[in-house]
Amino acid sequence: AQSVSQHNHHVILSEAASLELGCNYSYGGTVNLFWYVQYPGQHLQLLLKYFSGDPLVKGIKGFEAEFIKSKFSFNLRKPSVQWSDTAEYFCAIRGGGADGLTFGKGTHLIIQP
Amino acid sequence: DVKVTQSSRYLVKRTGEKVFLECVQDMDHENMFWYRQDPGLGLRLIYFSYDVKMKEKGDIPEGYSVSREKKERFSLILESASTNQTSMYLCASQERGRFGYTFGSGTRLTVV
């Protein structure tokens, strides 16, 4: 069975602060990794994804994530957050031959102006 | 762009009622999914479907059933709604062999 752990349920930062949201997964085989974002009142959107190749992936809106296989981690980063980044962020994995994604519990990010 | 449309944004139902949540996608995707989203619990998979008339249980299928009579439509059914089924329900669509989902806007169901 596969699982995803997001370390922080709530994060509060000031504008221009740097962001790192932790994500660890449990699965023994090859995985695909995703970060989704849900802005208030909106549907879930894909931020970025990792399938193979360069472990540092860049997504929309200045976000990036680094896949560290030895640590089973896929942390999300942004050098300087904006008030508009206030949202809920979900890490997800797809392991093996399954089409379905397994999601973490989410991190609620609040950016204070 | 793929569109996944959930018929209702908000629903209020009484305990014991039979509830139908509808989801329609317009891009001929084979795979469709129903999740529920609860604070602190993230998204949990209820059921998914690989094709018409095919369905598979997810992680929390109890109290739910699904129907997929047409490729574009995937319905979630609460046979007898209970208060612990108060939640946000999200439908997602996926092209087979591709990896990303497209989500609908969600249906916030309150069972009173």
Short mmCIF file of C-alpha atoms in Angstrom, two decimals:
data_model
loop_
_atom_site.label_atom_id
_atom_site.label_comp_id
_atom_site.label_asym_id
_atom_site.label_seq_id
_atom_site.Cartn_x
_atom_site.Cartn_y
_atom_site.Cartn_z
CA ALA A 1 0.00 0.00 0.00
CA GLN A 2 1.14 3.51 -0.68
CA SER A 3 0.76 6.52 1.58
CA VAL A 4 1.63 10.20 1.64
CA SER A 5 2.54 12.27 4.66
CA GLN A 6 2.48 16.05 4.74
CA HIS A 7 4.24 17.38 7.78
CA ASN A 8 2.38 20.58 8.46
CA HIS A 9 -1.37 20.98 8.47
CA HIS A 10 -1.21 24.77 8.85
CA VAL A 11 1.52 27.18 7.85
CA ILE A 12 1.37 30.95 8.31
CA LEU A 13 3.94 33.16 6.62
CA SER A 14 4.42 36.81 5.82
CA GLU A 15 4.64 38.03 2.25
CA ALA A 16 8.09 37.66 0.71
CA ALA A 17 9.03 34.85 3.08
CA SER A 18 10.43 31.65 1.63
CA LEU A 19 8.25 28.56 1.63
CA GLU A 20 8.97 24.89 1.98
CA LEU A 21 6.18 22.34 2.45
CA GLY A 22 7.23 18.83 3.30
CA CYS A 23 5.94 15.70 1.64
CA ASN A 24 7.10 12.14 2.26
CA TYR A 25 5.70 9.05 0.70
CA SER A 26 5.75 5.36 1.31
CA TYR A 27 5.99 3.07 -1.69
CA GLY A 28 8.64 0.59 -2.70
CA GLY A 29 8.53 0.96 -6.45
CA THR A 30 8.56 3.66 -9.08
CA VAL A 31 6.32 6.59 -8.31
CA ASN A 32 4.97 9.63 -10.03
CA LEU A 33 4.66 12.65 -7.75
CA PHE A 34 2.33 15.62 -7.83
CA TRP A 35 1.51 18.81 -6.01
CA TYR A 36 -2.01 20.18 -6.32
CA VAL A 37 -3.30 23.52 -5.07
CA GLN A 38 -6.81 24.54 -4.11
CA TYR A 39 -7.42 28.27 -3.83
CA PRO A 40 -10.37 29.38 -1.68
CA GLY A 41 -13.61 28.51 -3.39
CA GLN A 42 -11.91 26.98 -6.41
CA HIS A 43 -11.27 23.48 -7.66
CA LEU A 44 -8.02 21.58 -7.33
CA GLN A 45 -5.36 22.50 -9.87
CA LEU A 46 -2.09 20.82 -10.75
CA LEU A 47 0.94 22.84 -9.62
CA LEU A 48 3.67 20.52 -10.85
CA LYS A 49 4.52 16.89 -11.39
CA TYR A 50 7.52 14.59 -11.49
CA PHE A 51 7.72 11.48 -13.65
CA SER A 52 11.42 10.97 -14.35
CA GLY A 53 14.61 12.83 -15.23
CA ASP A 54 15.72 16.00 -13.48
CA PRO A 55 14.59 15.67 -9.86
CA LEU A 56 14.08 19.41 -9.59
CA VAL A 57 10.82 20.27 -11.28
CA LYS A 58 9.39 23.69 -11.87
CA GLY A 59 5.69 24.38 -11.86
CA ILE A 60 3.36 27.28 -12.29
CA LYS A 61 3.45 30.53 -10.30
CA GLY A 62 7.11 30.20 -9.31
CA PHE A 63 6.76 26.93 -7.42
CA GLU A 64 9.30 24.14 -7.63
CA ALA A 65 9.76 20.77 -5.99
CA GLU A 66 12.68 18.44 -5.52
CA PHE A 67 12.40 14.68 -5.62
CA ILE A 68 14.92 13.05 -3.27
CA LYS A 69 14.58 9.34 -3.81
CA SER A 70 16.77 8.33 -0.86
CA LYS A 71 14.54 10.31 1.48
CA PHE A 72 11.23 9.40 -0.21
CA SER A 73 10.51 13.12 -0.27
CA PHE A 74 9.03 15.62 -2.69
CA ASN A 75 9.09 18.97 -0.92
CA LEU A 76 7.45 22.03 -2.44
CA ARG A 77 9.31 25.34 -2.42
CA LYS A 78 8.86 28.94 -3.41
CA PRO A 79 11.53 31.59 -2.73
CA SER A 80 9.14 34.48 -2.04
CA VAL A 81 5.46 33.94 -1.34
CA GLN A 82 2.64 36.33 -2.15
CA TRP A 83 -0.67 36.93 -0.47
CA SER A 84 -2.34 35.22 -3.44
CA ASP A 85 -0.57 31.96 -2.55
CA THR A 86 -2.99 31.49 0.34
CA ALA A 87 -4.50 28.09 -0.42
CA GLU A 88 -4.51 24.45 0.50
CA TYR A 89 -1.72 22.35 -0.96
CA PHE A 90 -1.88 18.62 -1.52
CA CYS A 91 0.94 16.24 -2.28
CA ALA A 92 -0.05 13.10 -4.20
CA ILE A 93 1.62 10.00 -5.57
CA ARG A 94 0.81 7.42 -8.19
CA GLY A 95 2.57 4.14 -7.62
CA GLY A 96 2.86 1.03 -9.71
CA GLY A 97 0.28 0.36 -12.39
CA ALA A 98 -2.57 2.10 -10.67
CA ASP A 99 -4.20 5.06 -12.31
CA GLY A 100 -5.51 6.48 -9.09
CA LEU A 101 -3.65 9.00 -6.97
CA THR A 102 -3.09 8.80 -3.24
CA PHE A 103 -3.25 12.20 -1.58
CA GLY A 104 -1.75 13.59 1.58
CA LYS A 105 -3.95 15.31 4.14
CA GLY A 106 -3.11 18.74 2.85
CA THR A 107 -1.35 21.83 4.17
CA HIS A 108 -3.34 24.99 4.66
CA LEU A 109 -1.05 27.92 3.82
CA ILE A 110 -1.97 31.43 4.96
CA ILE A 111 0.07 34.38 3.74
CA GLN A 112 -0.28 37.52 5.80
CA PRO A 113 0.11 40.84 3.93
CA ASP B 1 -9.64 22.37 -21.84
CA VAL B 2 -11.22 19.37 -20.20
CA LYS B 3 -14.24 20.23 -18.18
CA VAL B 4 -15.52 18.23 -15.29
CA THR B 5 -18.91 19.44 -14.19
CA GLN B 6 -20.57 18.55 -10.94
CA SER B 7 -24.25 19.26 -11.07
CA SER B 8 -24.64 20.84 -7.66
CA ARG B 9 -22.33 23.15 -5.76
CA TYR B 10 -24.25 22.89 -2.49
CA LEU B 11 -26.74 20.30 -1.29
CA VAL B 12 -28.62 19.89 1.96
CA LYS B 13 -30.27 16.53 2.57
CA ARG B 14 -31.99 14.82 5.46
CA THR B 15 -30.72 11.75 7.26
CA GLY B 16 -31.95 8.61 5.55
CA GLU B 17 -32.51 10.21 2.15
CA LYS B 18 -31.08 8.67 -0.99
CA VAL B 19 -28.69 11.18 -2.54
CA PHE B 20 -27.33 11.32 -6.08
CA LEU B 21 -24.23 13.34 -6.93
CA GLU B 22 -23.64 13.72 -10.64
CA CYS B 23 -20.40 14.28 -12.51
CA VAL B 24 -19.98 14.80 -16.25
CA GLN B 25 -16.75 15.17 -18.24
CA ASP B 26 -16.53 16.28 -21.83
CA MET B 27 -13.23 14.82 -23.07
CA ASP B 28 -13.99 11.12 -23.48
CA HIS B 29 -11.78 10.13 -20.57
CA GLU B 30 -11.87 6.50 -19.54
CA ASN B 31 -11.12 6.96 -15.85
CA MET B 32 -13.29 8.78 -13.38
CA PHE B 33 -12.99 9.10 -9.63
CA TRP B 34 -15.00 10.20 -6.60
CA TYR B 35 -13.19 11.61 -3.57
CA ARG B 36 -14.39 13.20 -0.40
CA GLN B 37 -12.41 16.03 1.14
CA ASP B 38 -12.49 16.67 4.87
CA PRO B 39 -10.42 19.11 6.94
CA GLY B 40 -7.33 17.42 8.30
CA LEU B 41 -7.97 14.25 6.32
CA GLY B 42 -7.19 15.41 2.81
CA LEU B 43 -8.77 13.62 -0.13
CA ARG B 44 -9.92 10.06 0.31
CA LEU B 45 -10.92 7.88 -2.62
CA ILE B 46 -14.44 6.50 -2.46
CA TYR B 47 -14.87 4.74 -5.83
CA PHE B 48 -13.41 4.87 -9.27
CA SER B 49 -14.29 3.60 -12.70
CA TYR B 50 -12.10 2.47 -15.59
CA ASP B 51 -14.82 2.24 -18.17
CA VAL B 52 -18.54 2.13 -18.70
CA LYS B 53 -20.25 -0.17 -16.22
CA MET B 54 -16.96 -0.86 -14.50
CA LYS B 55 -16.32 0.24 -10.95
CA GLU B 56 -13.77 -0.36 -8.24
CA LYS B 57 -13.88 0.37 -4.53
CA GLY B 58 -11.52 2.95 -3.21
CA ASP B 59 -10.38 3.41 0.36
CA ILE B 60 -13.72 4.36 1.95
CA PRO B 61 -16.58 2.84 -0.08
CA GLU B 62 -18.89 2.04 2.85
CA GLY B 63 -22.22 3.78 2.58
CA TYR B 64 -21.70 4.69 -1.06
CA SER B 65 -22.32 3.17 -4.47
CA VAL B 66 -21.65 4.41 -7.99
CA SER B 67 -23.07 4.15 -11.45
CA ARG B 68 -21.40 4.59 -14.81
CA GLU B 69 -23.92 3.88 -17.56
CA LYS B 70 -22.32 6.30 -20.01
CA LYS B 71 -18.66 7.13 -20.46
CA GLU B 72 -19.08 10.80 -19.71
CA ARG B 73 -21.14 10.44 -16.55
CA PHE B 74 -20.15 9.03 -13.17
CA SER B 75 -22.70 9.18 -10.38
CA LEU B 76 -22.10 8.79 -6.67
CA ILE B 77 -25.02 7.46 -4.66
CA LEU B 78 -25.55 7.69 -0.94
CA GLU B 79 -28.07 4.95 -0.30
CA SER B 80 -29.18 6.33 3.06
CA ALA B 81 -27.48 9.59 3.92
CA SER B 82 -26.00 9.99 7.38
CA THR B 83 -24.57 13.00 9.16
CA ASN B 84 -21.03 11.60 8.94
CA GLN B 85 -21.32 11.87 5.17
CA THR B 86 -21.42 15.64 5.41
CA SER B 87 -18.40 16.58 3.33
CA MET B 88 -17.05 18.11 0.15
CA TYR B 89 -17.27 15.62 -2.71
CA LEU B 90 -14.87 15.93 -5.61
CA CYS B 91 -15.11 14.22 -8.96
CA ALA B 92 -12.05 13.81 -11.17
CA SER B 93 -11.48 12.63 -14.71
CA GLN B 94 -8.35 11.14 -16.25
CA GLU B 95 -7.34 9.95 -19.68
CA ARG B 96 -6.09 6.38 -19.47
CA GLY B 97 -2.30 6.25 -19.55
CA ARG B 98 -1.98 9.89 -18.61
CA PHE B 99 -1.13 10.89 -15.12
CA GLY B 100 -2.86 14.07 -14.15
CA TYR B 101 -6.41 14.50 -13.01
CA THR B 102 -8.89 17.18 -13.89
CA PHE B 103 -11.11 17.98 -10.95
CA GLY B 104 -14.62 19.32 -10.81
CA SER B 105 -15.50 22.25 -8.58
CA GLY B 106 -16.91 20.01 -5.87
CA THR B 107 -20.27 19.48 -4.21
CA ARG B 108 -20.57 20.49 -0.59
CA LEU B 109 -23.10 18.12 0.92
CA THR B 110 -24.64 18.73 4.32
CA VAL B 111 -26.72 15.97 5.88
CA VAL B 112 -28.99 17.16 8.66
#
